[in-house]
């Protein structure tokens, strides 16, 4: 691999010399060339160092996707700091948790999230500065920050150090900061370049890809390293809307990633019938298999595009397994029910409860080992050790089988995660938000099938003995005050008592069973 493409900052610097006038970023604020991006990233990095921030300090971002976010990602990398984007849909208490966990001295927010930022900051003792991306609020602007701080000398980057910290939850309900290094983001790229089956990597200088998934997810932030490694143009839209994606296609977009729910919205959008999709060479998707009818609609809309399913998680820096284009058959086939085969350089096995490998065709948990596995959970060695063993195997929480050809098929989840419209929802987070409601004695949260979102969040509660009838609308409103809207239950069932095993653990699987009856897998 070219030594100068080991991280965000050095990749941009290389293209600023080789192709200075090529467009690096195309977003709602305009076009930015690689030469301009290189200069801006350096200016922000020097201000971070000049402000006294140290190696390894976290910079939090509270905002939607933007070219500025990716510029700050590169700047933090050059300053040997770590960018930690926070989901803009999160409620103030959830934002405060991330700020406290990162111990970030700096939070950069967009104007529409200024009030949330200030509210969250009240419970974040390590936060020294909140700045806004633009003037017009009562917070200092990013330009003010740059002007106020002296220019600092930039340190030498170590690609083995953390560069990106993304928050993922778990069965305990407390989000964990998965720390990804520059090596995670860049080192394995040569192994998967220039292979037709790895269609999302097939980018050259001047090609374009799309940042549309939220930047607080690996599917969002991970687009930056892909684009900048390859010297490509990254079109950035703040959040998904079919019109915004079609606007980019009208400009000649070559490649994009969407979850199947969003892909369905796109191809069925009225404007899609009049759109020329001929520039689109590849479409990738993840979080769920593609329904056969949707694949047919996509092929009809984009007949020249290659389709590729990606499987991965935050802790694996995104994709570790793909279902390649040749396995996407509009007539249907068995492999389209699976997630495909591991990438070059990625090991994958199926293990039992004792973490021993099982025979082909036997259900167990997916474990994976590669240079894509995260560095650790930030400041959380106990949870890190639960997820990654001493031999480097990372345990995903997905229950699956592997066939004789090495293809993997997910059957269920070992953990209780729900994926709704591509967003991860963890039952414990939702349950914690509902606990304390004056009418609720116990609560269990499950995912049930949903034709639009894949899975929908449902709460099952039992009433307090003296509470009388539970007002389910009140339970939903109570949760909405405490957690992000996409985590709030769509429906609430009331039963006299929640089922438990002999040790007292709530049997979520028993609660889920009636809703998933007749389906060939227990997840969507």
Coordinates of C-alpha atoms in Angstrom, one line a residue:
X1 CA 0.0 0.0 0.0
X2 CA 1.1 3.5 -0.7
X3 CA 2.6 4.7 2.6
X4 CA 1.0 8.1 2.2
X5 CA -2.5 6.7 2.4
X6 CA -2.4 5.4 6.0
X7 CA -5.1 7.8 7.5
X8 CA -7.6 10.5 6.6
X9 CA -5.2 13.3 6.7
X10 CA -2.4 11.7 4.7
X11 CA -4.8 10.4 2.0
X12 CA -6.2 13.9 1.5
X13 CA -2.7 15.3 1.4
X14 CA -1.6 12.9 -1.3
X15 CA -4.6 13.7 -3.6
X16 CA -4.1 17.4 -2.9
X17 CA -0.7 17.0 -4.6
X18 CA -1.7 14.5 -7.3
X19 CA -5.2 15.8 -8.3
X20 CA -5.5 19.2 -6.5
X21 CA -8.5 20.4 -8.6
X22 CA -10.5 17.2 -8.3
X23 CA -13.7 17.6 -6.2
X24 CA -13.3 16.0 -2.8
X25 CA -16.7 17.0 -1.3
X26 CA -19.9 18.0 -2.9
X27 CA -22.6 19.1 -0.3
X28 CA -25.2 21.7 0.3
X29 CA -22.5 24.3 1.0
X30 CA -20.9 23.8 -2.4
X31 CA -17.9 22.1 -4.0
X32 CA -14.5 21.6 -2.2
X33 CA -11.4 20.5 -4.1
X34 CA -8.8 18.2 -2.6
X35 CA -6.4 21.2 -2.4
X36 CA -9.0 23.2 -0.5
X37 CA -9.9 20.3 1.7
X38 CA -6.3 19.8 2.6
X39 CA -5.9 23.4 3.6
X40 CA -9.1 23.5 5.6
X41 CA -8.3 20.3 7.5
X42 CA -4.8 21.7 8.3
X43 CA -6.3 25.0 9.6
X44 CA -8.7 23.3 12.0
X45 CA -6.1 20.8 13.2
X46 CA -3.6 23.6 14.0
X47 CA -6.4 25.4 15.9
X48 CA -7.1 22.2 17.9
X49 CA -3.5 21.9 18.9
X50 CA -3.2 25.7 19.5
X51 CA -6.2 25.5 21.9
X52 CA -4.2 23.1 24.0
X53 CA -6.0 19.9 23.2
X54 CA -3.8 16.9 23.7
X55 CA -3.2 13.6 21.8
X56 CA -6.1 11.3 22.3
X57 CA -8.6 13.9 23.3
X58 CA -12.1 13.4 21.9
X59 CA -13.9 16.0 19.7
X60 CA -17.6 15.4 19.7
X61 CA -19.8 16.4 16.8
X62 CA -23.6 16.9 17.2
X63 CA -25.1 17.4 13.7
X64 CA -26.2 15.8 10.5
X65 CA -24.0 14.7 7.7
X66 CA -22.0 17.5 6.1
X67 CA -18.7 18.1 4.3
X68 CA -17.7 20.0 7.4
X69 CA -18.0 17.0 9.5
X70 CA -15.7 15.0 7.3
X71 CA -13.3 17.9 7.2
X72 CA -13.2 18.0 11.0
X73 CA -12.7 14.2 11.0
X74 CA -9.6 14.7 8.9
X75 CA -8.5 17.6 11.1
X76 CA -8.9 15.6 14.3
X77 CA -6.8 12.9 12.8
X78 CA -4.0 15.3 11.9
X79 CA -4.1 16.7 15.4
X80 CA -3.8 13.1 16.7
X81 CA -7.3 13.5 18.3
X82 CA -10.3 11.3 18.0
X83 CA -13.6 12.4 16.4
X84 CA -16.8 11.1 18.2
X85 CA -20.0 11.9 16.3
X86 CA -23.2 11.8 18.3
X87 CA -26.5 10.8 16.8
X88 CA -28.5 14.0 16.1
X89 CA -31.8 12.2 16.9
X90 CA -30.7 11.5 20.5
X91 CA -32.3 13.2 23.4
X92 CA -30.3 15.5 25.6
X93 CA -29.7 12.9 28.4
X94 CA -28.3 10.5 25.8
X95 CA -26.1 13.2 24.4
X96 CA -24.8 14.0 27.9
X97 CA -24.0 10.3 28.4
X98 CA -21.7 10.3 25.4
X99 CA -20.1 13.6 26.4
X100 CA -19.3 12.3 29.9
X101 CA -18.1 9.0 28.6
X102 CA -15.7 10.5 26.1
X103 CA -14.6 13.2 28.5
X104 CA -14.4 15.4 25.4
X105 CA -13.1 18.9 26.0
X106 CA -14.8 20.2 22.8
X107 CA -18.3 19.8 21.3
X108 CA -19.0 21.2 17.8
X109 CA -22.7 21.4 17.0
X110 CA -24.9 22.6 14.2
X111 CA -27.2 25.6 14.9
X112 CA -30.4 23.5 15.1
X113 CA -28.8 21.4 17.9
X114 CA -27.4 24.3 19.9
X115 CA -30.1 24.1 22.6
X116 CA -29.7 20.3 23.0
X117 CA -25.9 20.8 23.2
X118 CA -26.2 23.4 26.0
X119 CA -28.7 21.2 27.9
X120 CA -26.4 18.2 27.6
X121 CA -23.4 20.2 28.6
X122 CA -24.9 21.0 32.0
X123 CA -24.2 17.4 33.0
X124 CA -20.7 17.1 31.3
X125 CA -18.0 18.3 33.7
X126 CA -15.1 17.7 31.3
X127 CA -16.5 19.8 28.5
X128 CA -14.5 23.0 28.1
X129 CA -15.9 24.4 24.9
X130 CA -19.1 24.3 22.8
X131 CA -18.9 25.9 19.5
X132 CA -21.4 26.2 16.6
X133 CA -20.6 25.6 13.0
X134 CA -22.1 28.9 12.1
X135 CA -22.6 32.3 13.6
X136 CA -26.0 33.4 14.8
X137 CA -26.5 31.5 18.0
X138 CA -25.2 32.6 21.5
X139 CA -22.4 30.1 21.1
X140 CA -19.0 31.0 19.6
X141 CA -18.7 30.0 16.0
X142 CA -16.1 27.6 14.5
X143 CA -14.6 30.6 12.7
X144 CA -14.4 32.4 16.0
X145 CA -12.7 29.4 17.6
X146 CA -10.1 29.3 14.8
X147 CA -9.4 33.0 15.1
X148 CA -9.1 32.9 18.9
X149 CA -6.5 30.1 19.0
X150 CA -2.9 30.2 18.0
X151 CA -1.6 28.0 15.3
X152 CA -0.1 24.8 16.8
X153 CA 2.5 22.5 15.3
X154 CA 1.0 19.2 14.1
X155 CA 2.2 15.9 15.5
X156 CA 3.2 12.8 13.7
X157 CA 0.3 10.4 13.3
X158 CA 0.4 6.8 14.5
X159 CA -2.1 4.8 12.4
X160 CA -2.5 2.2 15.2
X161 CA -4.0 4.9 17.5
X162 CA -7.7 5.7 17.7
X163 CA -9.2 7.9 15.0
X164 CA -13.0 7.4 15.2
X165 CA -15.2 6.6 18.2
X166 CA -18.7 5.4 17.5
X167 CA -21.3 4.6 20.1
X168 CA -23.0 1.3 20.2
X169 CA -25.2 -0.1 23.0
X170 CA -25.7 -3.5 24.4
X171 CA -27.9 -5.6 26.6
X172 CA -26.9 -3.5 29.7
X173 CA -28.3 -0.4 28.1
X174 CA -25.2 1.7 28.5
X175 CA -23.7 2.8 25.2
X176 CA -20.1 1.8 24.6
X177 CA -17.6 3.8 22.5
X178 CA -16.0 1.5 19.9
X179 CA -12.6 2.9 19.1
X180 CA -11.5 2.5 15.5
X181 CA -8.0 3.2 14.4
X182 CA -6.6 4.5 11.1
X183 CA -5.3 1.0 10.5
X184 CA -8.8 -0.3 10.9
X185 CA -10.1 2.2 8.4
X186 CA -7.3 2.0 5.8
X187 CA -4.9 -0.9 6.2
X188 CA -7.0 -3.6 4.6
X189 CA -8.2 -1.6 1.6
X190 CA -5.6 -3.0 -0.8
X191 CA -6.9 -6.5 -0.2
X192 CA -10.3 -5.7 -1.5
X193 CA -9.5 -3.1 -4.2
X194 CA -10.2 -3.6 -7.9
X195 CA -12.4 -6.7 -7.4
X196 CA -15.8 -6.6 -9.2
X197 CA -17.4 -8.6 -6.3
X198 CA -16.3 -5.8 -4.0
X199 CA -18.3 -3.2 -6.0
X200 CA -18.4 -0.5 -3.3
X201 CA -14.6 -0.3 -3.4
X202 CA -14.4 0.1 -7.2
X203 CA -13.7 3.8 -7.1
X204 CA -11.1 5.8 -8.9
X205 CA -10.1 9.5 -8.8
X206 CA -13.0 11.5 -10.2
X207 CA -15.6 8.8 -9.4
X208 CA -18.3 9.7 -6.8
X209 CA -19.8 8.0 -3.8
X210 CA -22.5 9.1 -1.4
X211 CA -22.5 9.8 2.3
X212 CA -26.2 9.5 3.3
X213 CA -26.3 7.2 6.3
X214 CA -26.0 9.0 9.6
X215 CA -22.4 9.9 10.4
X216 CA -22.8 8.5 14.0
X217 CA -22.9 5.1 12.3
X218 CA -20.0 3.3 10.6
X219 CA -22.1 3.2 7.4
X220 CA -22.0 7.0 7.5
X221 CA -18.5 7.9 8.8
X222 CA -17.0 5.0 7.0
X223 CA -17.7 6.6 3.6
X224 CA -15.1 9.3 4.3
X225 CA -12.1 6.9 4.4
X226 CA -13.3 5.0 1.3
X227 CA -13.8 8.2 -0.7
X228 CA -10.5 9.9 0.4
X229 CA -8.4 6.7 0.1
X230 CA -9.5 6.5 -3.6
X231 CA -9.3 10.2 -4.4
X232 CA -13.1 10.1 -5.2
X233 CA -15.8 12.7 -4.8
X234 CA -18.0 12.3 -1.8
X235 CA -21.4 13.7 -2.3
X236 CA -22.9 14.4 1.2
X237 CA -26.5 14.9 2.0
X238 CA -27.6 15.7 5.6
X239 CA -30.1 12.9 5.9
X240 CA -31.9 10.4 3.7
X241 CA -34.7 11.6 1.4
X242 CA -35.4 10.1 -2.1
X243 CA -35.3 13.5 -3.7
X244 CA -31.8 14.2 -2.2
X245 CA -30.4 10.9 -3.5
X246 CA -32.0 11.5 -6.9
X247 CA -30.4 15.0 -7.0
X248 CA -27.0 13.3 -6.6
X249 CA -27.8 10.8 -9.3
X250 CA -28.7 13.6 -11.6
X251 CA -25.2 14.9 -11.0
X252 CA -23.7 11.5 -12.1
X253 CA -23.4 9.6 -8.8
X254 CA -21.5 6.3 -9.3
X255 CA -22.0 4.3 -6.1
X256 CA -24.2 4.5 -2.9
X257 CA -25.2 2.5 0.1
X258 CA -28.7 2.3 1.5
X259 CA -30.6 0.0 3.9
X260 CA -33.4 -1.9 2.1
X261 CA -36.1 0.2 3.6
X262 CA -34.6 3.4 2.1
X263 CA -33.8 1.6 -1.2
X264 CA -37.5 0.7 -1.5
X265 CA -38.5 4.3 -0.9
X266 CA -36.0 5.4 -3.6
X267 CA -37.1 3.1 -6.4
X268 CA -40.8 3.8 -5.7
X269 CA -40.5 7.5 -5.5
X270 CA -42.5 9.2 -8.3
X271 CA -39.5 11.1 -9.6
X272 CA -37.5 7.9 -10.0
X273 CA -39.6 7.0 -13.1
X274 CA -38.1 10.1 -14.9
X275 CA -34.6 9.8 -13.6
X276 CA -31.6 8.6 -15.6
X277 CA -29.8 6.1 -13.4
X278 CA -27.2 5.1 -15.9
X279 CA -24.3 6.6 -14.0
X280 CA -24.9 4.3 -11.0
X281 CA -22.4 1.4 -11.3
X282 CA -23.0 -0.2 -7.9
X283 CA -25.6 -0.3 -5.1
X284 CA -24.7 -1.7 -1.7
X285 CA -27.1 -2.4 1.1
X286 CA -27.0 -3.9 4.6
X287 CA -28.8 -4.4 7.9
X288 CA -31.2 -6.9 6.3
X289 CA -31.5 -9.1 3.2
X290 CA -33.0 -7.6 0.1
X291 CA -36.6 -8.9 -0.6
X292 CA -36.8 -10.6 -4.0
X293 CA -39.5 -8.2 -5.3
X294 CA -37.4 -5.2 -4.2
X295 CA -34.3 -6.6 -6.1
X296 CA -36.5 -6.9 -9.2
X297 CA -37.7 -3.3 -8.8
X298 CA -34.1 -2.1 -8.3
X299 CA -32.8 -4.0 -11.4
X300 CA -35.7 -2.6 -13.5
X301 CA -34.8 0.9 -12.2
X302 CA -31.0 0.5 -12.4
X303 CA -30.3 -2.3 -14.9
X304 CA -26.6 -1.5 -15.2
X305 CA -25.9 -1.5 -11.5
X306 CA -24.2 -4.3 -9.5
X307 CA -25.9 -5.1 -6.2
X308 CA -23.9 -6.2 -3.2
X309 CA -25.0 -6.9 0.3
X310 CA -22.7 -6.0 3.1
X311 CA -22.6 -7.4 6.6
X312 CA -20.7 -6.0 9.5
X313 CA -21.0 -4.0 12.7
X314 CA -19.5 -0.9 14.3
X315 CA -16.9 -3.1 16.1
X316 CA -15.7 -4.6 12.8
X317 CA -15.3 -1.2 11.1
X318 CA -18.3 -2.1 9.0
X319 CA -18.1 -4.7 6.3
X320 CA -16.5 -8.0 6.9
X321 CA -18.8 -10.2 4.8
X322 CA -20.4 -9.7 1.4
X323 CA -23.0 -11.3 -0.8
X324 CA -21.5 -10.5 -4.2
X325 CA -23.4 -9.3 -7.3
X326 CA -23.3 -12.8 -9.0
X327 CA -25.5 -14.2 -6.2
X328 CA -28.2 -11.6 -6.8
X329 CA -30.6 -13.4 -9.0
X330 CA -34.0 -11.8 -9.9
X331 CA -35.4 -15.3 -10.2
X332 CA -34.4 -15.9 -6.6
X333 CA -31.9 -18.3 -5.0
X334 CA -31.1 -19.7 -1.6
X335 CA -27.9 -17.6 -1.2
X336 CA -30.0 -14.4 -1.3
X337 CA -31.3 -15.4 2.2
X338 CA -27.7 -15.1 3.6
X339 CA -25.0 -12.5 4.1
X340 CA -22.5 -14.1 1.8
X341 CA -18.8 -14.9 2.4
X342 CA -16.0 -13.2 4.4
X343 CA -13.8 -10.5 2.7
X344 CA -10.2 -11.4 1.9
X345 CA -8.2 -11.2 5.1
X346 CA -11.2 -11.8 7.2
X347 CA -11.6 -15.0 9.2
X348 CA -15.1 -16.1 10.2
X349 CA -16.4 -19.1 12.2
X350 CA -19.6 -20.3 13.9
X351 CA -19.2 -21.2 17.6
X352 CA -21.3 -22.6 20.4
X353 CA -22.0 -21.2 23.8
X354 CA -18.5 -22.3 25.0
X355 CA -17.1 -20.5 21.9
X356 CA -16.0 -23.7 20.3
X357 CA -16.4 -24.0 16.5
X358 CA -19.4 -26.0 15.4
X359 CA -19.7 -28.1 12.2
X360 CA -21.1 -26.7 9.0
X361 CA -24.8 -26.4 9.0
X362 CA -25.0 -26.1 12.8
X363 CA -26.4 -22.9 14.3
X364 CA -24.2 -20.9 16.6
X365 CA -22.8 -17.4 17.0
X366 CA -20.7 -15.6 14.3
X367 CA -17.1 -14.9 15.4
X368 CA -14.7 -12.9 13.2
X369 CA -11.0 -12.0 13.3
X370 CA -9.2 -9.5 11.1
X371 CA -7.4 -6.2 11.0
X372 CA -10.9 -4.6 10.9
X373 CA -11.7 -5.5 14.5
X374 CA -11.9 -2.4 16.8
X375 CA -9.0 -1.4 19.1
X376 CA -11.3 -1.6 22.1
X377 CA -14.4 -0.1 23.8
X378 CA -13.2 3.2 25.2
X379 CA -12.2 3.0 28.9
X380 CA -14.2 -0.3 29.2
X381 CA -11.8 -3.2 29.4
X382 CA -14.5 -5.5 30.9
X383 CA -16.9 -5.1 28.0
X384 CA -14.0 -5.3 25.5
X385 CA -12.9 -8.7 27.0
X386 CA -16.5 -10.0 26.7
X387 CA -16.6 -9.1 23.0
X388 CA -13.0 -9.8 21.8
X389 CA -11.1 -12.8 23.2
X390 CA -7.4 -13.1 23.9
X391 CA -6.9 -14.6 20.4
X392 CA -8.5 -11.7 18.7
X393 CA -11.9 -13.3 17.9
X394 CA -14.8 -10.8 18.0
X395 CA -18.2 -12.3 18.9
X396 CA -21.0 -10.6 17.0
X397 CA -24.1 -11.6 18.8
X398 CA -25.6 -12.9 15.6
X399 CA -26.8 -16.5 15.5
X400 CA -26.1 -18.1 12.1
X401 CA -25.1 -21.2 10.1
X402 CA -22.3 -21.6 7.6
X403 CA -22.8 -23.9 4.7
X404 CA -20.3 -26.2 3.0
X405 CA -19.4 -23.4 0.5
X406 CA -18.6 -21.0 3.3
X407 CA -21.8 -18.9 2.9
X408 CA -23.2 -17.6 6.1
X409 CA -27.0 -17.3 6.9
X410 CA -28.2 -15.4 9.9
X411 CA -31.1 -17.1 11.8
X412 CA -31.5 -15.0 14.9
X413 CA -29.7 -12.8 17.4
X414 CA -27.9 -14.1 20.4
X415 CA -28.3 -10.6 21.9
X416 CA -31.6 -8.8 22.0
X417 CA -30.8 -6.0 19.5
X418 CA -33.6 -4.7 17.2
X419 CA -32.9 -3.2 13.8
X420 CA -35.6 -0.8 12.7
X421 CA -35.1 1.0 9.4
X422 CA -31.3 0.5 9.7
X423 CA -31.1 1.9 13.2
X424 CA -29.9 -0.3 16.1
X425 CA -32.2 -0.3 19.1
X426 CA -31.3 -2.1 22.3
X427 CA -34.2 -3.3 24.5
X428 CA -32.4 -2.3 27.7
X429 CA -32.2 1.3 26.7
X430 CA -35.9 1.4 26.0
X431 CA -36.7 -0.5 29.1
X432 CA -34.6 1.9 31.2
X433 CA -36.6 4.8 29.7
X434 CA -39.9 3.2 30.6
X435 CA -39.0 2.2 34.2
X436 CA -40.3 4.7 36.6
X437 CA -43.6 5.2 34.8
X438 CA -46.1 5.3 37.7
X439 CA -48.4 2.6 36.3
X440 CA -45.7 0.1 35.1
X441 CA -44.4 -2.7 37.3
X442 CA -42.2 -4.6 34.8
X443 CA -41.3 -4.0 31.2
X444 CA -39.7 -6.0 28.4
X445 CA -39.0 -4.6 24.9
X446 CA -38.9 -6.8 21.8
X447 CA -38.7 -6.4 18.0
X448 CA -41.6 -7.6 15.9
X449 CA -41.8 -7.9 12.1
X450 CA -42.8 -4.7 10.3
X451 CA -43.4 -4.5 6.5
X452 CA -41.8 -1.1 6.2
X453 CA -39.0 -0.9 8.8
X454 CA -38.1 -4.5 9.0
X455 CA -38.6 -4.6 12.7
X456 CA -40.7 -2.4 15.0
X457 CA -40.2 -1.7 18.7
X458 CA -42.8 -3.1 21.0
X459 CA -43.0 -2.8 24.8
X460 CA -44.7 -5.5 26.9
X461 CA -45.6 -4.2 30.4
X462 CA -47.3 -5.5 33.5
X463 CA -49.2 -3.1 35.7
X464 CA -48.4 -2.1 39.3
X465 CA -50.8 -3.8 41.7
X466 CA -52.5 -0.6 42.7
X467 CA -52.2 1.2 39.3
X468 CA -55.4 -0.1 37.7
X469 CA -55.4 0.1 33.9
X470 CA -52.1 1.1 32.2
X471 CA -52.5 4.1 29.8
X472 CA -50.3 2.8 26.9
X473 CA -50.3 6.2 25.2
X474 CA -48.8 7.6 28.4
X475 CA -46.1 5.0 28.4
X476 CA -45.1 5.9 24.9
X477 CA -45.1 9.6 25.8
X478 CA -43.0 8.9 28.9
X479 CA -40.4 7.1 26.8
X480 CA -40.4 9.8 24.2
X481 CA -39.2 12.4 26.8
X482 CA -36.2 10.3 27.6
X483 CA -34.9 8.6 24.4
X484 CA -34.6 9.3 20.7
X485 CA -37.8 9.0 18.7
X486 CA -36.7 5.9 16.7
X487 CA -36.2 4.0 19.9
X488 CA -39.7 4.8 21.3
X489 CA -42.1 1.8 21.2
X490 CA -44.6 1.9 18.4
X491 CA -47.0 -0.2 20.5
X492 CA -47.4 -1.3 24.1
X493 CA -49.0 -4.6 25.2
X494 CA -50.2 -5.0 28.8
X495 CA -50.2 -8.5 30.3
X496 CA -50.7 -9.5 34.0
X497 CA -47.1 -10.8 34.5
X498 CA -44.0 -11.2 32.3
X499 CA -42.7 -14.7 31.7
X500 CA -39.5 -15.6 33.5
X501 CA -37.2 -18.6 33.8
X502 CA -36.2 -20.3 37.0
X503 CA -33.5 -17.7 37.7
X504 CA -35.9 -14.8 37.2
X505 CA -34.7 -13.7 33.8
X506 CA -37.5 -12.3 31.6
X507 CA -38.1 -14.6 28.6
X508 CA -38.1 -12.1 25.7
X509 CA -37.9 -15.0 23.2
X510 CA -41.2 -16.3 24.5
X511 CA -42.8 -12.9 24.1
X512 CA -41.4 -12.6 20.6
X513 CA -42.4 -16.1 19.4
X514 CA -46.1 -15.4 18.4
X515 CA -45.1 -12.5 16.2
X516 CA -42.4 -14.4 14.3
X517 CA -44.4 -17.6 13.7
X518 CA -44.2 -18.8 10.1
X519 CA -41.0 -16.8 9.3
X520 CA -37.8 -18.6 8.3
X521 CA -35.7 -16.4 10.5
X522 CA -36.2 -14.6 13.7
X523 CA -34.9 -11.2 12.5
X524 CA -35.6 -8.9 9.6

